[in-house]
PDB file of C-alpha atoms in Angstrom:
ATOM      1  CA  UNK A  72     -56.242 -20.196 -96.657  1.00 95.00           C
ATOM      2  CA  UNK A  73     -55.222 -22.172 -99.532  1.00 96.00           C
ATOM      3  CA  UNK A  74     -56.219 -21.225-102.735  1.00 95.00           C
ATOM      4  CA  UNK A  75     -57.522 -24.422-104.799  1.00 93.00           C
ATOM      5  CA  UNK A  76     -58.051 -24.662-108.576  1.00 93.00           C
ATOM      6  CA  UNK A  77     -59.915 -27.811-108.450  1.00 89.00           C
ATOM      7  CA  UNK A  78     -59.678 -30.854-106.700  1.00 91.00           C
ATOM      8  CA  UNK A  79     -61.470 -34.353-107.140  1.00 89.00           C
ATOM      9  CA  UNK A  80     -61.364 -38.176-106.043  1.00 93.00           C
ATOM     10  CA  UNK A  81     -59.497 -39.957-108.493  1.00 90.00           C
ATOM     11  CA  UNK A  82     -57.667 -43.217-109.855  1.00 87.00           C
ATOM     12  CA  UNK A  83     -55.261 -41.825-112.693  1.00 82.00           C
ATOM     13  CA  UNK A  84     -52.950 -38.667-110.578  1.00 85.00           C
ATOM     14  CA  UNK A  85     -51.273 -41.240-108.820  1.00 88.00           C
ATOM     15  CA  UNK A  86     -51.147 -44.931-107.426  1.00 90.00           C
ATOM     16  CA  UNK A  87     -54.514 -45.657-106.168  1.00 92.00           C
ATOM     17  CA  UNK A  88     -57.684 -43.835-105.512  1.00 95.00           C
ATOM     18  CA  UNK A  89     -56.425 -40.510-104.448  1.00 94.00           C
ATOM     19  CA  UNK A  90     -57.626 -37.089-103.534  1.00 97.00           C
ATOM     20  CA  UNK A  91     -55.907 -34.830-106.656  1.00 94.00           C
ATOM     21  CA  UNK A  92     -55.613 -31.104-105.482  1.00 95.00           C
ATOM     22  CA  UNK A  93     -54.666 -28.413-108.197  1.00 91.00           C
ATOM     23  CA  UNK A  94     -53.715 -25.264-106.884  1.00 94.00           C
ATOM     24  CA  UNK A  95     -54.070 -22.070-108.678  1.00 94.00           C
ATOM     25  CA  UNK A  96     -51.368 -19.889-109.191  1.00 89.00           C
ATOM     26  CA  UNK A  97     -47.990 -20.707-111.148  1.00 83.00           C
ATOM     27  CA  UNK A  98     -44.928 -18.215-111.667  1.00 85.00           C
ATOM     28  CA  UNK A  99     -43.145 -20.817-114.720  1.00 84.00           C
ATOM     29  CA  UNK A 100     -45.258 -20.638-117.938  1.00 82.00           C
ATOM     30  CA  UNK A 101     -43.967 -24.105-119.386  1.00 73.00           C
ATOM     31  CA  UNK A 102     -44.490 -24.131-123.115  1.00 76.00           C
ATOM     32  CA  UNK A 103     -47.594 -26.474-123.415  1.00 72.00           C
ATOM     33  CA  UNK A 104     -48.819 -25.999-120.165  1.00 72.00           C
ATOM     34  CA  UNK A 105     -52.258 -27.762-119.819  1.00 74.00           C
ATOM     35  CA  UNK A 106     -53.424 -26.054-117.036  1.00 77.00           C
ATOM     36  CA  UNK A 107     -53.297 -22.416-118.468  1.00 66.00           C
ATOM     37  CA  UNK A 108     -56.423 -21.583-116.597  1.00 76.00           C
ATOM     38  CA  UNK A 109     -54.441 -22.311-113.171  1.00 75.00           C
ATOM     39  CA  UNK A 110     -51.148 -19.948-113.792  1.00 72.00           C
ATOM     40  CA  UNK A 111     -52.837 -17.118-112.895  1.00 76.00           C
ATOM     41  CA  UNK A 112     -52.355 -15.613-109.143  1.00 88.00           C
ATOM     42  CA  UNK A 113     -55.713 -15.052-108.047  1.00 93.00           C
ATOM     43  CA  UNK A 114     -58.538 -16.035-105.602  1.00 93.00           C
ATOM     44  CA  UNK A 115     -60.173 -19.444-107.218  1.00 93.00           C
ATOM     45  CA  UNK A 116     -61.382 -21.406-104.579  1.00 92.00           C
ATOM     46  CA  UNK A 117     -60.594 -20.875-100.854  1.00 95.00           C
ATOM     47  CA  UNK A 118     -60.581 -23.207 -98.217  1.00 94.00           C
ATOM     48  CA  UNK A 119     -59.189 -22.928 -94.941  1.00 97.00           C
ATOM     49  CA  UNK A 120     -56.494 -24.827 -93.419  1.00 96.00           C
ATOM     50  CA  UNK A 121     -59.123 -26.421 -90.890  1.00 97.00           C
ATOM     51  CA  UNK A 122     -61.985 -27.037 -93.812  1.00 96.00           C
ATOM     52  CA  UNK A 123     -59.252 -29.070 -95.464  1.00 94.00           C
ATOM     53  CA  UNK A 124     -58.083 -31.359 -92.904  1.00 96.00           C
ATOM     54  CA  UNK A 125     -61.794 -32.269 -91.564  1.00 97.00           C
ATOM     55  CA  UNK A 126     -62.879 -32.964 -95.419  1.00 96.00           C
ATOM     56  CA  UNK A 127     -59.488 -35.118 -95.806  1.00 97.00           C
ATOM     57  CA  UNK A 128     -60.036 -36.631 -92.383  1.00 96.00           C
ATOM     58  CA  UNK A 129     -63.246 -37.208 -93.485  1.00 96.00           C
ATOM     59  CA  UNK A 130     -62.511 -39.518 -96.043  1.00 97.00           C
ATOM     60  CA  UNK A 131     -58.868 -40.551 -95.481  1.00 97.00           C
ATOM     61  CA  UNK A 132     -60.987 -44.533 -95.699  1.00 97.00           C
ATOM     62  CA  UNK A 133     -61.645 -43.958 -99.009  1.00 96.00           C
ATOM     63  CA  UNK A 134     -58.085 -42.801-100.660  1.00 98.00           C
ATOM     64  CA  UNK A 135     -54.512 -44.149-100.525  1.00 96.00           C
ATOM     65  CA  UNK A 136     -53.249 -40.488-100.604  1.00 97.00           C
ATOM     66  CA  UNK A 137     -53.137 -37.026-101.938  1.00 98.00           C
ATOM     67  CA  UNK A 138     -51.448 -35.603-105.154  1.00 96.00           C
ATOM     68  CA  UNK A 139     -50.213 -32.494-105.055  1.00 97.00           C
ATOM     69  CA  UNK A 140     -50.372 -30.224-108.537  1.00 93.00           C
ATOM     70  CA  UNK A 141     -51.253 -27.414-110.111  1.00 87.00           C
ATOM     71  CA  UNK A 142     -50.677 -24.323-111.018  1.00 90.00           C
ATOM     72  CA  UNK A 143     -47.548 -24.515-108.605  1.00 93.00           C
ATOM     73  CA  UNK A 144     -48.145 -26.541-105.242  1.00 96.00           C
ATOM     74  CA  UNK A 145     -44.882 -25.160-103.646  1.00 96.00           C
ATOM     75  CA  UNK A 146     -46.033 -21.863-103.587  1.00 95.00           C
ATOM     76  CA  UNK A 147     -48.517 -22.641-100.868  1.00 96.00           C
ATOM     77  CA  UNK A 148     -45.928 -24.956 -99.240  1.00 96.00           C
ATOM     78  CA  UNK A 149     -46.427 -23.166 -95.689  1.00 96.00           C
ATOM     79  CA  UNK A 150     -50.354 -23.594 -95.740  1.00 96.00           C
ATOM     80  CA  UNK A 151     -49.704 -27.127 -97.125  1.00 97.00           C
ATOM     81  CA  UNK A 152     -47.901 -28.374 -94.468  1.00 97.00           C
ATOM     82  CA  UNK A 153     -50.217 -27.370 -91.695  1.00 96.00           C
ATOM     83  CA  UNK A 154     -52.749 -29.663 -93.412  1.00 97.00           C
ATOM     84  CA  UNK A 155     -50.122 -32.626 -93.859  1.00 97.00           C
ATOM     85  CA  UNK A 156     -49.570 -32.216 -90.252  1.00 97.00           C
ATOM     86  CA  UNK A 157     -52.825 -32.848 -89.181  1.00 97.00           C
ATOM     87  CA  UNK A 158     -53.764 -35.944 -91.505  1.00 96.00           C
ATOM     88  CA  UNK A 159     -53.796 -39.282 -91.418  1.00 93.00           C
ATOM     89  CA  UNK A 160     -50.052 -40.410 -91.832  1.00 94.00           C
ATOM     90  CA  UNK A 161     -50.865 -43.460 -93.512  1.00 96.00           C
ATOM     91  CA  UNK A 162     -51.779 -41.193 -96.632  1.00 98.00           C
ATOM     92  CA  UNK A 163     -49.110 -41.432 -98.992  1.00 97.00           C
ATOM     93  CA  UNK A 164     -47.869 -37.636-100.829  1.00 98.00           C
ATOM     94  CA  UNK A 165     -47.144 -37.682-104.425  1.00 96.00           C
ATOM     95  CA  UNK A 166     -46.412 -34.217-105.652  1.00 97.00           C
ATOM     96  CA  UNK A 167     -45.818 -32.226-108.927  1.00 92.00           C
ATOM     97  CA  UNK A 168     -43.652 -29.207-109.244  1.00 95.00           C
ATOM     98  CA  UNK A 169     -42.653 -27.116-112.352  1.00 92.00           C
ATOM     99  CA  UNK A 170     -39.484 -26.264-110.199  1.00 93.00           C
ATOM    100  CA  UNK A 171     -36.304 -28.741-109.994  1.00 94.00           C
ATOM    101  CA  UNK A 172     -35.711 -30.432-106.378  1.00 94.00           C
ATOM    102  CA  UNK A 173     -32.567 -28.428-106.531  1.00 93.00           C
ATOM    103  CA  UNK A 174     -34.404 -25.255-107.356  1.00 93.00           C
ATOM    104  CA  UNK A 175     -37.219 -26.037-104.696  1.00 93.00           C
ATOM    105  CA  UNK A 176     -34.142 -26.487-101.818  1.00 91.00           C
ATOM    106  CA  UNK A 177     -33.248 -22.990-102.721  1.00 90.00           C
ATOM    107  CA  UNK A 178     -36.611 -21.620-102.959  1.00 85.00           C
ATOM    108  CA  UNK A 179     -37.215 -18.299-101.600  1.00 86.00           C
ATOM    109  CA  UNK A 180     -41.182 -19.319-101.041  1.00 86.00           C
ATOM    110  CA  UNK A 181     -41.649 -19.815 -97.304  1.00 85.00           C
ATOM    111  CA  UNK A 182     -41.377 -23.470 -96.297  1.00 92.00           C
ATOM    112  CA  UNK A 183     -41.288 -24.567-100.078  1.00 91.00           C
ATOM    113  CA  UNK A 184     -38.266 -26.766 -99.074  1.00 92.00           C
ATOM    114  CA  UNK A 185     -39.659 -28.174 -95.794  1.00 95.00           C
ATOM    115  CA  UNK A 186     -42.343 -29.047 -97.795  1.00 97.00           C
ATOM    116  CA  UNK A 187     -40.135 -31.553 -99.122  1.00 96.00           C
ATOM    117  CA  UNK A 188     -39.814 -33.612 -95.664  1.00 96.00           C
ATOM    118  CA  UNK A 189     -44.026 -34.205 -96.222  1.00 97.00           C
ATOM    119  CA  UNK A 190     -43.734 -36.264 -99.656  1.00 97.00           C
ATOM    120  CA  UNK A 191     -43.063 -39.082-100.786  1.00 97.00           C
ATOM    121  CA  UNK A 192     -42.949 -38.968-104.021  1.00 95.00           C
ATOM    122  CA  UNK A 193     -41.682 -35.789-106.109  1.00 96.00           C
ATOM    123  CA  UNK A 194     -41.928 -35.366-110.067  1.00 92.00           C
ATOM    124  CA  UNK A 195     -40.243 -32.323-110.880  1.00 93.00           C
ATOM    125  CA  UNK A 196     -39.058 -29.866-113.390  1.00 90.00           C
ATOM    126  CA  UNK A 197     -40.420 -27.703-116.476  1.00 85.00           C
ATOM    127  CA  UNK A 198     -42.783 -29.717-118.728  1.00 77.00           C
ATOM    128  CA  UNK A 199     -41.331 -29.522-122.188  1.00 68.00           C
ATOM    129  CA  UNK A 200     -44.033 -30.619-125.307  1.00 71.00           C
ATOM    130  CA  UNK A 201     -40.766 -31.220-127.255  1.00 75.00           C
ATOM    131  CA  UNK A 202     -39.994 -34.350-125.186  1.00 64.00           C
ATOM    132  CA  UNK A 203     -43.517 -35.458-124.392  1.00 66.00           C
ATOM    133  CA  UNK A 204     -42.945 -38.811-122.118  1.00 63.00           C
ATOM    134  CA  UNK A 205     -44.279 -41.741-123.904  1.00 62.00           C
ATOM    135  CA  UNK A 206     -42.923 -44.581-121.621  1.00 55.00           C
ATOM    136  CA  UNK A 207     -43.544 -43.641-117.607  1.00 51.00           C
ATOM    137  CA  UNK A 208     -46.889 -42.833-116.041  1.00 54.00           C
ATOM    138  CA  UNK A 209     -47.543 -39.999-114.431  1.00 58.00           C
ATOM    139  CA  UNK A 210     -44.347 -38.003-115.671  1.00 59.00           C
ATOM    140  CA  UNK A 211     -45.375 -34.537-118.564  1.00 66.00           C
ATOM    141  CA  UNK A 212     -41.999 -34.988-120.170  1.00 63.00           C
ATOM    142  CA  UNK A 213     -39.236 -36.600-120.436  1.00 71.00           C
ATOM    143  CA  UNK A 214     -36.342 -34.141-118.535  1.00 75.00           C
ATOM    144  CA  UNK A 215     -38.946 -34.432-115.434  1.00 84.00           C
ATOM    145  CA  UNK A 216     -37.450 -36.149-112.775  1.00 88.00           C
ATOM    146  CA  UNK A 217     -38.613 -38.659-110.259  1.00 89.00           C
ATOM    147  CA  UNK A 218     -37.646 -38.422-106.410  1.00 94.00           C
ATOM    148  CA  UNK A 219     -38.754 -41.323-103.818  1.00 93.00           C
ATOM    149  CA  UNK A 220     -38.166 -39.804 -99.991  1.00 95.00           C
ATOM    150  CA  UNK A 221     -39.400 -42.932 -98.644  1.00 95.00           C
ATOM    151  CA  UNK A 222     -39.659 -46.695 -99.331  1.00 93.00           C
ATOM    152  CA  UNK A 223     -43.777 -46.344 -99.490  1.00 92.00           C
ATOM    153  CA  UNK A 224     -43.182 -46.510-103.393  1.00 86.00           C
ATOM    154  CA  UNK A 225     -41.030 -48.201-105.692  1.00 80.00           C
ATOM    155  CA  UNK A 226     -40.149 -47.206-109.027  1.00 77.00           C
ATOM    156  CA  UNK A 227     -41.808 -49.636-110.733  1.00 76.00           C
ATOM    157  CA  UNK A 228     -45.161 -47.450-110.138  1.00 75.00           C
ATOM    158  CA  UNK A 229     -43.932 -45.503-112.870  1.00 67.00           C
ATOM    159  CA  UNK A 230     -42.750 -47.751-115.664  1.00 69.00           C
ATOM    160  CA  UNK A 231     -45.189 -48.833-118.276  1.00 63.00           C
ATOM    161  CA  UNK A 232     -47.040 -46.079-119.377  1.00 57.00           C
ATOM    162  CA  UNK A 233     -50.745 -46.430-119.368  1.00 59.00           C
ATOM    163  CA  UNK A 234     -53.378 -43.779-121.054  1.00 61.00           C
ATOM    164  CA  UNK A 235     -55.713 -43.516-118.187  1.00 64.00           C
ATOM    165  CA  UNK A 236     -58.524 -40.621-118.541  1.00 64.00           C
ATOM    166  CA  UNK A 237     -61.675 -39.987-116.023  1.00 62.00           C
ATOM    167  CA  UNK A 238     -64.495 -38.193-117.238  1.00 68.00           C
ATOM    168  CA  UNK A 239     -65.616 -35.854-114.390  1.00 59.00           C
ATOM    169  CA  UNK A 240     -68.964 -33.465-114.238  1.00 67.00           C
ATOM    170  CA  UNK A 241     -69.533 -31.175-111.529  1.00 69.00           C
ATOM    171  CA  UNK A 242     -71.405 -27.876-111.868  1.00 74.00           C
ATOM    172  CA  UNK A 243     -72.626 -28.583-115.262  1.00 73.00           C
ATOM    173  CA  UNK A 244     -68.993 -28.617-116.793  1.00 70.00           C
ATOM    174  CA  UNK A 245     -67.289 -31.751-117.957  1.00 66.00           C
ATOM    175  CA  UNK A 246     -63.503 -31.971-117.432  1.00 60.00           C
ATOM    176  CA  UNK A 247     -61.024 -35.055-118.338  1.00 61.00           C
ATOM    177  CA  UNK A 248     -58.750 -35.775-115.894  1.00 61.00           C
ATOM    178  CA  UNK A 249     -55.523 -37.426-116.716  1.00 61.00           C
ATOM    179  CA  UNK A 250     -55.220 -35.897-120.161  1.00 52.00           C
ATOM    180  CA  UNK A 251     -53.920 -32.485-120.642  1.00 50.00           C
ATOM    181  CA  UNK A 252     -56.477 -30.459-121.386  1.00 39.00           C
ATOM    182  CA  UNK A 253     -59.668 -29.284-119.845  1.00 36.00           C
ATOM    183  CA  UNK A 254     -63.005 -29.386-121.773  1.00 35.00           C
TER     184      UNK A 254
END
């Protein structure tokens, strides 16, 4: 089962239209977190392995990929993989992770560094509201770091920072999406 925070269709978590998954639970408590309502280890939304891949499968048409972020995506990394197994591998993987890439090789989270092998893009580290990033999409702060795995991006994605922010409703609650901080 993975354990989901939220998830939506989006244009702003990533290059494209993309299917943004936040998972819930988190053990780093970055100062300025803006997803305190995801650190928390507990049951938010569960969906099994197989429920995931149809809906993705489903819809892999629509979307250029998934983002992965949270809460902390890594600590699901085993359940994680056995959806990005059974996707569509023309969906491109962007995913965020409050742990280095060094400190997610020496994980002791089952498959947290396999996970690794599945992406294709990885923005890591701490997010630090001291050194807010005001030049780079898609990037908290500025000690995050940006990984390409594969040649399916460039790093020219990233340069020129661009506000983006989607208004979503769903169950009667309004939430902005691509600026930190729920409603």
């Amino acid at each position: 089962m993975l354990n989901i925070a939220k998830m939506c269709i989006t244009e702003v978590e990533g290059p494209g239209r993309r299917l943004a998954i936040w998972f819930q639970g988190c053990l780093k408590r970055c100062v300025g977190c803006c997803n305190l309502n995801m650190l928390d280890i507990k049951p938010a939304s569960l969906i099994s392995e197989k429920e995931w891949i149809e809906y993705i499968n489903n819809i892999k048409n629509e979307i250029e990929g998934l983002t992965l972020l949270g809460g902390e995506p890594f600590l699901q990394a085993k359940n994680i993989i056995q959806v990005l197994e059974n996707i569509d591998k023309n969906l491109t993987i962007l995913a965020f992770s409050g742990y280095t890439k060094k400190e997610l090789e020496n994980l002791k989270i089952d498959k947290a560094r396999e996970l690794l092998k599945y992406i294709d893009v990885l923005v890591d580290g701490e997010y630090n509201e001291n050194l807010v990033e005001d030049k780079r999409r898609w990037k908290g702060s500025k000690n995050q770091n940006i990984y390409f795995f594969t040649n399916r991006y460039t790093k020219d994605i990233f340069s020129n920072k661009i506000d983006e922010i989607e208004i979503h409703l769903k169950d009667d609650k309004i939430f902005l999406n691509g600026f930190p901080m729920d409603v």
